[in-house]
Structures are given as structure tokens and as C-alpha cells.
GROMACS .gro file of C-alpha atoms in nm:
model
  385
    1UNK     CA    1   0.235  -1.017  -2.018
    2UNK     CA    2  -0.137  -1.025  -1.845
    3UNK     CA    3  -0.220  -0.857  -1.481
    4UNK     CA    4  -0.340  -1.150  -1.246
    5UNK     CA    5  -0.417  -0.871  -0.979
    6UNK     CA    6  -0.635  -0.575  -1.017
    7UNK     CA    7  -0.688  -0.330  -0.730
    8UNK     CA    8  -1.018  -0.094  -0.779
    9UNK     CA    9  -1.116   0.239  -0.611
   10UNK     CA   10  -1.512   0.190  -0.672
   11UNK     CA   11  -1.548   0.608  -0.496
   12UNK     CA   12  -1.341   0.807  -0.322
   13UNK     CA   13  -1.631   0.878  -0.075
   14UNK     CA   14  -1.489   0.801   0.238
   15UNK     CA   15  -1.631   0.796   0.644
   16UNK     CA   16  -1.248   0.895   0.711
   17UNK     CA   17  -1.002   1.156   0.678
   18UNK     CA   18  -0.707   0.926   0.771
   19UNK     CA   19  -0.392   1.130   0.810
   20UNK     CA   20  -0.184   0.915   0.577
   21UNK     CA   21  -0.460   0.906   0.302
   22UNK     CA   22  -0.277   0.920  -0.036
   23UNK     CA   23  -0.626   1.050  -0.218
   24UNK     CA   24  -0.728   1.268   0.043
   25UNK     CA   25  -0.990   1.070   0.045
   26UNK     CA   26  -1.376   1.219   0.176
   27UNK     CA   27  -1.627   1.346  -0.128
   28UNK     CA   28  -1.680   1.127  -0.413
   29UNK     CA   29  -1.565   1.220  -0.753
   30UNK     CA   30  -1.805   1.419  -0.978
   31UNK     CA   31  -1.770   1.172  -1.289
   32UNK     CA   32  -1.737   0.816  -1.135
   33UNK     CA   33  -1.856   0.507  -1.306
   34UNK     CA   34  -2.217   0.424  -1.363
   35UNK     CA   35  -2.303   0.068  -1.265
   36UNK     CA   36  -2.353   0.000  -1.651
   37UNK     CA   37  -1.990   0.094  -1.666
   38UNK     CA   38  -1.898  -0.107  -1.352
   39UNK     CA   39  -2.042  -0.371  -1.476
   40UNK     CA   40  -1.848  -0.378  -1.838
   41UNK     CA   41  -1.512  -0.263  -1.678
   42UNK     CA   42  -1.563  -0.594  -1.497
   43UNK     CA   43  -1.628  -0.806  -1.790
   44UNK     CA   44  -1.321  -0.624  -1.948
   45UNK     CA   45  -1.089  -0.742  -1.623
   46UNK     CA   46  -1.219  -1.088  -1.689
   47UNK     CA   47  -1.141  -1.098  -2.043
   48UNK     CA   48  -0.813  -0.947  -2.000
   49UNK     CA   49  -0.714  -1.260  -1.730
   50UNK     CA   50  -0.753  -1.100  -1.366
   51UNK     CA   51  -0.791  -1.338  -1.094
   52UNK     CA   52  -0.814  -1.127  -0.845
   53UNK     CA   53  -1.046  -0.817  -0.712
   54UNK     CA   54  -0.989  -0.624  -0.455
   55UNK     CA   55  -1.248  -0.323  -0.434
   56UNK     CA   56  -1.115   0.011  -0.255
   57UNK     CA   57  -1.232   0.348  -0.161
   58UNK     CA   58  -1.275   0.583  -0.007
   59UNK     CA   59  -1.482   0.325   0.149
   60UNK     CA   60  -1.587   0.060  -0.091
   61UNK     CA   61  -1.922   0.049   0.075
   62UNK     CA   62  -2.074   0.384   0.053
   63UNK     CA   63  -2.134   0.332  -0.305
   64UNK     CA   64  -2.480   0.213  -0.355
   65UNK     CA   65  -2.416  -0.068  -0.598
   66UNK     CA   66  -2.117  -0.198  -0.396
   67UNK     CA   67  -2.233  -0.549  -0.369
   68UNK     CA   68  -2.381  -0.528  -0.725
   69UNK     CA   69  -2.024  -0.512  -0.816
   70UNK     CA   70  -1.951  -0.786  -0.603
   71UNK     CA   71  -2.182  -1.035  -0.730
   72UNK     CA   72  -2.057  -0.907  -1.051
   73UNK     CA   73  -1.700  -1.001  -1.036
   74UNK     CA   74  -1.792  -1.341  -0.861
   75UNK     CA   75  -1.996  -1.433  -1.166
   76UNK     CA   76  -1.690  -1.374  -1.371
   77UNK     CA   77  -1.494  -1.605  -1.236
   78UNK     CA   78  -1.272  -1.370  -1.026
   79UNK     CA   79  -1.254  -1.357  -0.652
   80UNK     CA   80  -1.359  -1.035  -0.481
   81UNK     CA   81  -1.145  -0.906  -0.191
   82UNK     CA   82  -1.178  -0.546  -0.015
   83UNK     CA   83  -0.994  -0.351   0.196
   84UNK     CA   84  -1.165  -0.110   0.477
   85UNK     CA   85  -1.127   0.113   0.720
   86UNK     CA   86  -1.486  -0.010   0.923
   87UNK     CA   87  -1.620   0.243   1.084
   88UNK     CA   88  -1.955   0.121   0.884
   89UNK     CA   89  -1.924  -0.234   0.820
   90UNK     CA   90  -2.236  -0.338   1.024
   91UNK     CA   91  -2.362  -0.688   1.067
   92UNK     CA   92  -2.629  -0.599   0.806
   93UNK     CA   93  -2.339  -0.491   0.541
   94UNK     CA   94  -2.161  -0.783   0.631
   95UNK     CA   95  -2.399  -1.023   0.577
   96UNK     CA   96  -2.479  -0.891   0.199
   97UNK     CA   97  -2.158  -0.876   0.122
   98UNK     CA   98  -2.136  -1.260   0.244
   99UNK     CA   99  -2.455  -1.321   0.002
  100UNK     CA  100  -2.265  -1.144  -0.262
  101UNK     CA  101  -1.988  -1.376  -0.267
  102UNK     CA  102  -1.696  -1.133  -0.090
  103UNK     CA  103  -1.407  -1.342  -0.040
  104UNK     CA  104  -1.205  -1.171   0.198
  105UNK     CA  105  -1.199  -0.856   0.341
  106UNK     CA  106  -0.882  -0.683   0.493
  107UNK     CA  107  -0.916  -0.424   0.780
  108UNK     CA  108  -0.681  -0.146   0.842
  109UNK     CA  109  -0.547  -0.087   1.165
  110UNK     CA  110  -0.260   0.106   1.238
  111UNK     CA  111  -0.139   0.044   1.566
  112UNK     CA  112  -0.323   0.034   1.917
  113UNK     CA  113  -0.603   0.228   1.999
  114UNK     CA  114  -0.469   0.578   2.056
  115UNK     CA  115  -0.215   0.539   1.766
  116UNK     CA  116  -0.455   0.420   1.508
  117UNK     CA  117  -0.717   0.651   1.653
  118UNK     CA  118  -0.471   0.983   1.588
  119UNK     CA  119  -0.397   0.806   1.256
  120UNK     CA  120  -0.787   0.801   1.155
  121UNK     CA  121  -0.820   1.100   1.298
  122UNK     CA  122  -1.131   0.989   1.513
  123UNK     CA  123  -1.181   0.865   1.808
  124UNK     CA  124  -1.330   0.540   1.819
  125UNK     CA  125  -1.176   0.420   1.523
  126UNK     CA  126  -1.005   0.145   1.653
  127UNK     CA  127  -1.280  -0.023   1.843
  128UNK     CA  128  -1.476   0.031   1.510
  129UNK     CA  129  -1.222  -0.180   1.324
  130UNK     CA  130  -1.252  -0.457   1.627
  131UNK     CA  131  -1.622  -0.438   1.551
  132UNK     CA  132  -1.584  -0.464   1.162
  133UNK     CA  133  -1.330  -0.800   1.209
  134UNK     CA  134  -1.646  -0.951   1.455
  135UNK     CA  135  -1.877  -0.840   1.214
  136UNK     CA  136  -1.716  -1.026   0.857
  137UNK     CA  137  -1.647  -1.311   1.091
  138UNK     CA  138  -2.032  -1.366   1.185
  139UNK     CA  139  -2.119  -1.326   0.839
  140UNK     CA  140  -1.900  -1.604   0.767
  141UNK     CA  141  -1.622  -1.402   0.584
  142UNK     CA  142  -1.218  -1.477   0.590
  143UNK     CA  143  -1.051  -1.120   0.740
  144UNK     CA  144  -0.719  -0.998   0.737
  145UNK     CA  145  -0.538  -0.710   0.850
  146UNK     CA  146  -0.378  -0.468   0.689
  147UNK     CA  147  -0.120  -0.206   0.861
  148UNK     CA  148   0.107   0.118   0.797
  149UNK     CA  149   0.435   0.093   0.927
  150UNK     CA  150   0.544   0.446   1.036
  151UNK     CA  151   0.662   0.677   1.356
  152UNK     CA  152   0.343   0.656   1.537
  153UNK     CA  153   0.253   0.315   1.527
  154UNK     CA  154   0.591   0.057   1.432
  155UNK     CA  155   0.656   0.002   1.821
  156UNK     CA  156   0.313  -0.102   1.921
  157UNK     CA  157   0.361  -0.386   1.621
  158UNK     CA  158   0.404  -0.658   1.864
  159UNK     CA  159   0.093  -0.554   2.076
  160UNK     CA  160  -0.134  -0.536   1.785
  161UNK     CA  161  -0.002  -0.928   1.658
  162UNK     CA  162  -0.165  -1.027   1.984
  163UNK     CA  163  -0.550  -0.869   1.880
  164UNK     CA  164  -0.509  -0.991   1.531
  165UNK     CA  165  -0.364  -1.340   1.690
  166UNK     CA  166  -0.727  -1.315   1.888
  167UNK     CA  167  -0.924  -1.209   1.599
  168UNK     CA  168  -0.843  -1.507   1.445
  169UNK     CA  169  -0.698  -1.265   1.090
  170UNK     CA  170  -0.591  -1.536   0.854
  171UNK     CA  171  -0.318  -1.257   0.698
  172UNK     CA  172  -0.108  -0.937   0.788
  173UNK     CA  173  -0.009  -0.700   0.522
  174UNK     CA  174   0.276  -0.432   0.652
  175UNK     CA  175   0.326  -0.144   0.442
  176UNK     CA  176   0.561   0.179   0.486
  177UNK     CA  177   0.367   0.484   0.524
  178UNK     CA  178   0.419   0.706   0.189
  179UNK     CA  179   0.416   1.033   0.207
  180UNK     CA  180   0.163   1.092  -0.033
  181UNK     CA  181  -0.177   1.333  -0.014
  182UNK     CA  182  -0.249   1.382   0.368
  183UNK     CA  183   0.071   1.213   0.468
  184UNK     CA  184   0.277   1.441   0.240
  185UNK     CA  185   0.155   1.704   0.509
  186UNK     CA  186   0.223   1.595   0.780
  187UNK     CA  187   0.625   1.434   0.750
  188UNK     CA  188   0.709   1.341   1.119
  189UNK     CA  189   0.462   1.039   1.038
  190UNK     CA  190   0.687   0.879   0.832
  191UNK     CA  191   0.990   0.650   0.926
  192UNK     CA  192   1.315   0.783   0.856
  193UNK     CA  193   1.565   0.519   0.631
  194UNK     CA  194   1.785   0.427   0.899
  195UNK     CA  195   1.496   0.357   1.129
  196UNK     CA  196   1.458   0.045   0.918
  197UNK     CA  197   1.764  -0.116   1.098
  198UNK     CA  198   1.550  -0.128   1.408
  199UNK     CA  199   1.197  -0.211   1.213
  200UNK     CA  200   1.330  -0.496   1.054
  201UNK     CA  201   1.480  -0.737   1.314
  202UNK     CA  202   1.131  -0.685   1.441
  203UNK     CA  203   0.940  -0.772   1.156
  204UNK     CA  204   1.178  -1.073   1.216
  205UNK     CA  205   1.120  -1.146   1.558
  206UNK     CA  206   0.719  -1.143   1.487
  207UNK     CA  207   0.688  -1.346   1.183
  208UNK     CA  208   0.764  -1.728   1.375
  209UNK     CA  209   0.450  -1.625   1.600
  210UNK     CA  210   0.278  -1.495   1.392
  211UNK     CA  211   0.224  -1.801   1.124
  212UNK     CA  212   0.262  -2.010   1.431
  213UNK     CA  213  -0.102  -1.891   1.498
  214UNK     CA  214  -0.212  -1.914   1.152
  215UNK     CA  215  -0.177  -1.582   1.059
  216UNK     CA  216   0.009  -1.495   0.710
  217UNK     CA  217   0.286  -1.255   0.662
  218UNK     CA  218   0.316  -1.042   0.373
  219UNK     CA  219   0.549  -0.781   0.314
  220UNK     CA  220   0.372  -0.510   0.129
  221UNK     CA  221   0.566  -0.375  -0.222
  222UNK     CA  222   0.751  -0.118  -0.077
  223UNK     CA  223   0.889  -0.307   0.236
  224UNK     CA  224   1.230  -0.451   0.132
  225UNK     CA  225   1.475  -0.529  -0.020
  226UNK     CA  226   1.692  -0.807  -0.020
  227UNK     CA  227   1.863  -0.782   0.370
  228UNK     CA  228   1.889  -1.066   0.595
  229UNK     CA  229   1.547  -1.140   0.662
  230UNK     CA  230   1.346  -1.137   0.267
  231UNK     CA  231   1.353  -1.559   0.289
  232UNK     CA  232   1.166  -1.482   0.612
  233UNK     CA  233   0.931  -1.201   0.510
  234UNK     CA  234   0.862  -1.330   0.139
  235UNK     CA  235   0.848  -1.705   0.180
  236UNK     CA  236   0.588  -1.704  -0.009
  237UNK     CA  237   0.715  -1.558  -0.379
  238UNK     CA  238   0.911  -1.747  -0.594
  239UNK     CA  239   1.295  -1.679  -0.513
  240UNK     CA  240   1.162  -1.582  -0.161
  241UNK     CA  241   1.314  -1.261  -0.225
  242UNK     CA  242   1.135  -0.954  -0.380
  243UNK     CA  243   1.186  -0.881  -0.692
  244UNK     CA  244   1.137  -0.552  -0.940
  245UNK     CA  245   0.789  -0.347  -0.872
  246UNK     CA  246   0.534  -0.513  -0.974
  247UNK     CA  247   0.302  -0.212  -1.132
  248UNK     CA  248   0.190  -0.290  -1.500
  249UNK     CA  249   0.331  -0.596  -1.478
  250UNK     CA  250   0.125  -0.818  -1.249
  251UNK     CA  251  -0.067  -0.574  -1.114
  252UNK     CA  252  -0.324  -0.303  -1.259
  253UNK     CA  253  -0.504   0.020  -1.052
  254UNK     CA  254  -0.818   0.151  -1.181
  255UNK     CA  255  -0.999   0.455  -1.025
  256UNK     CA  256  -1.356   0.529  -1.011
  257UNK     CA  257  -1.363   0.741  -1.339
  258UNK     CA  258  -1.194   0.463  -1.540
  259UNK     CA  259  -0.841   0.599  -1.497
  260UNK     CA  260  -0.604   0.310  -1.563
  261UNK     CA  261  -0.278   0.273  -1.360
  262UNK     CA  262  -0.004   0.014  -1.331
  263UNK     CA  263  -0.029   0.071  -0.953
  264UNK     CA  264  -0.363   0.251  -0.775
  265UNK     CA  265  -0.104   0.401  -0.536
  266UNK     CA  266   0.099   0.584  -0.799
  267UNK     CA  267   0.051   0.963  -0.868
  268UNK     CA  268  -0.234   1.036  -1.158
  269UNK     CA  269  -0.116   1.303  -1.337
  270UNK     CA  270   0.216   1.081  -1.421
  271UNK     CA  271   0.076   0.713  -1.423
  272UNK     CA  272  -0.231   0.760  -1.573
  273UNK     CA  273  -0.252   0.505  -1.926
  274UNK     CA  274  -0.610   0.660  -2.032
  275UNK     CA  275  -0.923   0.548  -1.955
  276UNK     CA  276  -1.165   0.289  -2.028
  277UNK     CA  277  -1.418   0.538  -2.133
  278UNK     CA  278  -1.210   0.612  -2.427
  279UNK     CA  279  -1.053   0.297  -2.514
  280UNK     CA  280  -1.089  -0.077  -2.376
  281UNK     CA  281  -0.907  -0.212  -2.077
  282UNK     CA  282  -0.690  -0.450  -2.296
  283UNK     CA  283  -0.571  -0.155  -2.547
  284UNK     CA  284  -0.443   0.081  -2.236
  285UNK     CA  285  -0.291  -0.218  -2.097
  286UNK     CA  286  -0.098  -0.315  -2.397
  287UNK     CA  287  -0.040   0.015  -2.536
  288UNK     CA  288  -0.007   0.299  -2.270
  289UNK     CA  289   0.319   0.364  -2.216
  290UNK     CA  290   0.281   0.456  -1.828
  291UNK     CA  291   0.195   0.106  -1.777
  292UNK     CA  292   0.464  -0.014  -1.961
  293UNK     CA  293   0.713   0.180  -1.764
  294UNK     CA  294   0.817  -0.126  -1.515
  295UNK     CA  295   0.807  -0.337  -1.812
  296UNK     CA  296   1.040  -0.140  -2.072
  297UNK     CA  297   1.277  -0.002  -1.854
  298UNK     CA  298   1.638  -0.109  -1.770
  299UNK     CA  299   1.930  -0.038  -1.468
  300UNK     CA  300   2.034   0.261  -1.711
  301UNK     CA  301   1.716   0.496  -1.595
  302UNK     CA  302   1.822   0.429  -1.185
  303UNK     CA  303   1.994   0.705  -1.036
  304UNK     CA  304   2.157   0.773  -0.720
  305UNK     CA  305   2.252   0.482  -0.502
  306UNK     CA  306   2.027   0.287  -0.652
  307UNK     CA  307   2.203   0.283  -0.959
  308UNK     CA  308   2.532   0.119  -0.839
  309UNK     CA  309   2.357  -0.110  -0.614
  310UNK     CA  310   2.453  -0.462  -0.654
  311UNK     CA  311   2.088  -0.581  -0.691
  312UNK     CA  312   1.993  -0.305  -0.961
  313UNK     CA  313   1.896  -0.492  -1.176
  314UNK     CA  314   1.666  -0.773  -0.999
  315UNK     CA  315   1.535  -0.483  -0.776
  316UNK     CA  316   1.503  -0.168  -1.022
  317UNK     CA  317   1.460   0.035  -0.693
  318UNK     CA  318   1.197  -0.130  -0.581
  319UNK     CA  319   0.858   0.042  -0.508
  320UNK     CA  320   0.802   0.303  -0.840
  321UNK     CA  321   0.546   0.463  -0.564
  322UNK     CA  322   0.775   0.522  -0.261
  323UNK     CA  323   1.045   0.638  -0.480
  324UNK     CA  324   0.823   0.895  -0.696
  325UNK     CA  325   0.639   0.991  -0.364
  326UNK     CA  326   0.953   1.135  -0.204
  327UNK     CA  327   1.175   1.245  -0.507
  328UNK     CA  328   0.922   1.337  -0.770
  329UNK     CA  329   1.042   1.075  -0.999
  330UNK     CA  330   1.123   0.687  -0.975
  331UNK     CA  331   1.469   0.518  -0.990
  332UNK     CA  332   1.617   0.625  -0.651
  333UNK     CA  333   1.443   0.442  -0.295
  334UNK     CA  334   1.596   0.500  -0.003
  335UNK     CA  335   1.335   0.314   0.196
  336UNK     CA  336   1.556  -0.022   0.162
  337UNK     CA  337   1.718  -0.246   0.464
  338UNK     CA  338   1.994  -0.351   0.221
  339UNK     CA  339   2.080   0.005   0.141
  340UNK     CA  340   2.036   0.098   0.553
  341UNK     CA  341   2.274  -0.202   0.604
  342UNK     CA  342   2.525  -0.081   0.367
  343UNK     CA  343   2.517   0.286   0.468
  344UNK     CA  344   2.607   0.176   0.800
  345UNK     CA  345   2.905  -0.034   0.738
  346UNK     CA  346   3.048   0.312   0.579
  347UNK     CA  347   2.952   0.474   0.935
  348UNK     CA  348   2.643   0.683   0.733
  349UNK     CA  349   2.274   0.716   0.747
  350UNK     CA  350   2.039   0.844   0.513
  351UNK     CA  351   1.734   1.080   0.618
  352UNK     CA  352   1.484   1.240   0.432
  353UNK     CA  353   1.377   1.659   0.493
  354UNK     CA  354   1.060   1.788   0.294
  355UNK     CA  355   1.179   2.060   0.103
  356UNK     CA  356   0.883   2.149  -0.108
  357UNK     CA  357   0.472   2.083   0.009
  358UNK     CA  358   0.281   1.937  -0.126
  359UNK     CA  359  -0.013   2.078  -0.310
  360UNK     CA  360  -0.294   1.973  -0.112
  361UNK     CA  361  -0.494   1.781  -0.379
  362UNK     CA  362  -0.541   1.380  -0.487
  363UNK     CA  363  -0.275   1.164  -0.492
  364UNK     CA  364   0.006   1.501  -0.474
  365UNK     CA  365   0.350   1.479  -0.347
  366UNK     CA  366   0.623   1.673  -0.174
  367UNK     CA  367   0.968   1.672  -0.251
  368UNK     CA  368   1.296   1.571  -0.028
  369UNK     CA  369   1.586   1.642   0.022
  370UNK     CA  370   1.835   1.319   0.067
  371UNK     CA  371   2.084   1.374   0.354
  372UNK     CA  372   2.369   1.188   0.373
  373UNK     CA  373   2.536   1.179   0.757
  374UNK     CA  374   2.799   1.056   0.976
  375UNK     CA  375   2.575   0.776   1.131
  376UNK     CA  376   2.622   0.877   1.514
  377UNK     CA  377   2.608   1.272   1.421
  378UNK     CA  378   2.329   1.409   1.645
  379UNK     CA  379   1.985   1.396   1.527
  380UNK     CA  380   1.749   1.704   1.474
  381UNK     CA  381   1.467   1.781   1.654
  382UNK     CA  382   1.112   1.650   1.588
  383UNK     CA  383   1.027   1.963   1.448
  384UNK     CA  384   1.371   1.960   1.226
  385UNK     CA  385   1.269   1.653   1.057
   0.00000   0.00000   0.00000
């Protein structure tokens, strides 16, 4: 089994401090990659079979060589994607990364303009990610959006369709906010499991418009599973139903020192495989048992509901991040429509409570509590959640 997907943090310098940020995101790390080293780890990502680049930060584009990289991965055979937050991605930037041979570039946006703007924690934001989408497009570059599904922004959903209907966006990636890093601090961000029966009918309701105006649905990893509406949302994967996570399987995550991951999302200290400054790309790959987690394990490591779920073992709890993100350890995901759907037939709802903070550095984690209710009990306050 070969990766076809590899998604790269190039620096974790960032023009952001997003408030969902699972690096906490803003300096640079002290040991990142040289370009020498850039340049081989790319060669190594060819040789092991990648088809696909996307570059990350941080912002991809503070780091000098950026477009070095670029041309780099483009003379390799691979396409080059990025995703950005755009507060700098200027006519000028566009247009070398155009020359460079970018294919696409995704922009984040995270509601309307006073959600996203709280989300980015800057004013301005918003209009800055309108700019960036005008920007690519002049420079002759496909964009795409991508967008957190949480408290602040899953209402204003059908609102922001409409700008990326008008920006002409030839894709929409949805993803649930994970309370990872920044987002781990700050918990009445995050949707609560039950909340799902509401977000999903939308999801529904948006899609036919949506590709009706060219513009590509795709559920993100950790939106699922298997409820009424996966033919809809996943069309486009074989089954047209999600299957297991996809982290050392189809997918790899390197970060700017080398670190190897199945997944760039999951927690470091955990998920890390080694990196390629000690051994090459196709050894950790092969070898590292982190990466072989979603490939080596089986229905008898779930736990919880997940564990007598009648899809265990196609779904295998879906997303390894969202699961180790709120419990400290994979195998039990509440964050599931099927499991929202089923919960209510039994009168019950499922909500998460953070229990223990998170640490406050990279890609940390708090943990929850899992409470199990009557599903018309009265709900806490804000503040209680």
C-alpha cells in the first residue's frame, strides 16, 4: 500500500492566530527544512508514488523558497495544491505562484464576515480572503474553498454558498472544527454531537445548488458517517459512502522538520513515524508503526459505542484525529450522524464537557467527558458547555 496524497506544512510561520488553529500556528520552527532538504523530500514523495501536493502552513507563503518548492514538485510529475488563509496572497504572489505551476489553491473561510473575522481573530480577514480568491483567479489559478463547520459559523453556511457561488470556487471542503491547539481552548466553538441532526439535513439541502453552479462538494474526513445523506455528500468515492480513516493509508502528513505522519492533523508526540532526516520517506512509510496504525488494526481496538456499531468494521470510528482530539486516544467518535440518529431513536443525546486543558503547545489536546442524556433534558448554559 502507497500514499497517492501527501499534505505538507512547508513553516509554521503564520500572518494568523486563527482561534481553531490545531498548531498554534505564528513563529516558525527553529529546525525546519533547508531547501536542499525540500528539494530531496520532494524527490522522495515522487519516488514513493504521490500524486498529489498540497503545501500548508502556517502560511505556505512566508517561506522564502515557497515557489521553489512549487516548481519543484511540478517537475516531478506531481500536482501542487495549497491551502491559505490570504491575508498576503497579493497579485504579485499570485502570479509566481501561477509561473510556478500551482494547481489549485483552496481558501479558508469560515463563515460571513464577522464570524470568520472572530474566527481569524482579525478584522479584515474576510475581505482579505475575497481579495486572495480575485487575486488566484487573475493569475489564472483554479480556487476552492475550504470551511470549518462549528458553533460560530454552521448557520451562515447557506449565505457563504452564495459568495463562493459568485467567486466562481470550483470546490467546497467542510470540515468539523477539532478541538485541537487554540480550539482545545476555547470549547464553546465546537459543535456539540447532537447538533449534527440539524447540520446535516443542511449540508443536504445545499449540495443540489451547490454542484448546480459548478461548485464541488466534499465532505472533509471527519464529517460522516454513513446516515441518510453519505450517497449525497460522497458521490464522489467509490461506494459513495465513507469508508475507514484514511491516515497512512492513502494519505501521508509531513511537517516542516521532516516529521512523518499518517495524517498532518494528528497529534505529534503520538503519530509521529520518524523523520526523513534520519531515515528515507519510503522506510518510515513502510516500517513506522504509527503509520501503520489505520492499516494493522481491527474492530477489536474500538471502544465505546463505536465498538458495537453496526458499521465497525467498514468505519473503524472514522476520523483517528477527531476521536484522539477529544478522548486522548482513537477508537471512540462521537462526531457521527449515524450514531446522532441512533441515540435519538433511544430518546438520548450525546455531548461533550472538557474536563482537562489543554497544554497550550503544538498540536495538544484536552480531554472530555462523554455525557449521555435524556434527549429533551434541559441544556446547560453556554458557559456549562
Amino acid at each position: 500500500m502507497r500514499p497517492i496524497y501527501a499534505v505538507w506544512e512547508i513553516t509554521r510561520r503564520c500572518d494568523l492566530a486563527c482561534q481553531h488553529c490545531g498548531t498554534r500556528a505564528g513563529h516558525a520552527r527553529s529546525d525546519e527544512l533547508d531547501t536542499e532538504e525540500c528539494l530531496d523530500l520532494v524527490a522522495q514523495m515522487a519516488e514513493l508514488g504521490i500524486k498529489e501536493v498540497t503545501l500548508i502552513g502556517g502560511e505556505a507563503y512566508l517561506r522564502p523558497d515557497w515557489l521553489e518548492i512549487v516548481a519543484a514538485v511540478r517537475r516531478h510529475g506531481m500536482d501542487c495544491t495549497m491551502t491559505t488563509g490570504g491575508r498576503g496572497m497579493t497579485r504579485e504572489r499570485a502570479a509566481g505562484a501561477a509561473e510556478a505551476g500551482l494547481t489549485s489553491v483552496a481558501v479558508s473561510i469560515d463563515g460571513m464576515e464577522a464570524a470568520h473575522d472572530r474566527q481569524r481573530a482579525l478584522d479584515g480577514s474576510f475581505r482579505a480572503a475575497l481579495r486572495a480568491l480575485e487575486n488566484l483567479r487573475a493569475a489564472g489559478i483554479a480556487v476552492s474553498v475550504n470551511t470549518q463547520i462549528n458553533a460560530w459559523s454552521w448557520r451562515e453556511l447557506p449565505e457563504l454558498l452564495e459568495v463562493l457561488i459568485e467567486q466562481r470556487a470550483h470546490a467546497w471542503q467542510l470540515q468539523l472544527t477539532v478541538p485541537m491547539g487554540r480550539a482545545a481552548d476555547r470549547p464553546e466553538i465546537l459543535l456539540q454531537p447532537y447538533q449534527l441532526l440539524e447540520v446535516f439535513p443542511l449540508l443536504a439541502r445545499l449540495q443540489p445548488r451547490a454542484e448546480a453552479h459548478g461548485v464541488r462538494v466534499f465532505a472533509g474526513n471527519n464529517v460522516g458517517y454513513f446516515g441518510p445523506y453519505e450517497e449525497l455528500l460522497r458521490q464522489r468515492l467509490p461506494g459513495q459512502h465513507m469508508g475507514s480513516c484514511g491516515a497512512g493509508k492513502s494519505v501521508l502528513g509531513l511537517e516542516a522538520n521532516g516529521t512523518v505522519k499518517g495524517c498532518p492533523s494528528l497529534p505529534t508526540a503520538e503519530w509521529s513515524g520518524g523523520s526523513v532526516r534520519q531515515n528515507p520517506l519510503l522506510a518510515i512509510w513502510e516500517r513506522a508503526t504509527p503509520l501503520r496504525y489505520t492499516r494493522d488494526r481491527t474492530p477489536n481496538e474500538l471502544w465505546g459505542y463505536c465498538r458495537q456499531c453496526y458499521y465497525a468494521a467498514e468505519c473503524m470510528s472514522g476520523c483517528t484525529w477527531m476521536a484522539h482530539a477529544v478522548f486522548g486516544k482513537p477508537g471512540n467518535n462521537p462526531y457521527c450522524h449515524h450514531r446522532a440518529l441512533e441515540m435519538q431513536r433511544a430518546g438520548l443525546r450525546e455531548r461533550v464537557v472538557l474536563r482537562e486543558p489543554a497544554p497550550g503547545t503544538a498540536f495538544d489536546h484536552g480531554v472530555f467527558e462523554l455525557i449521555s442524556e435524556p434527549f429533551d433534558a434541559p441544556l446547560p448554559t453556554a458557559r456549562a458547555i
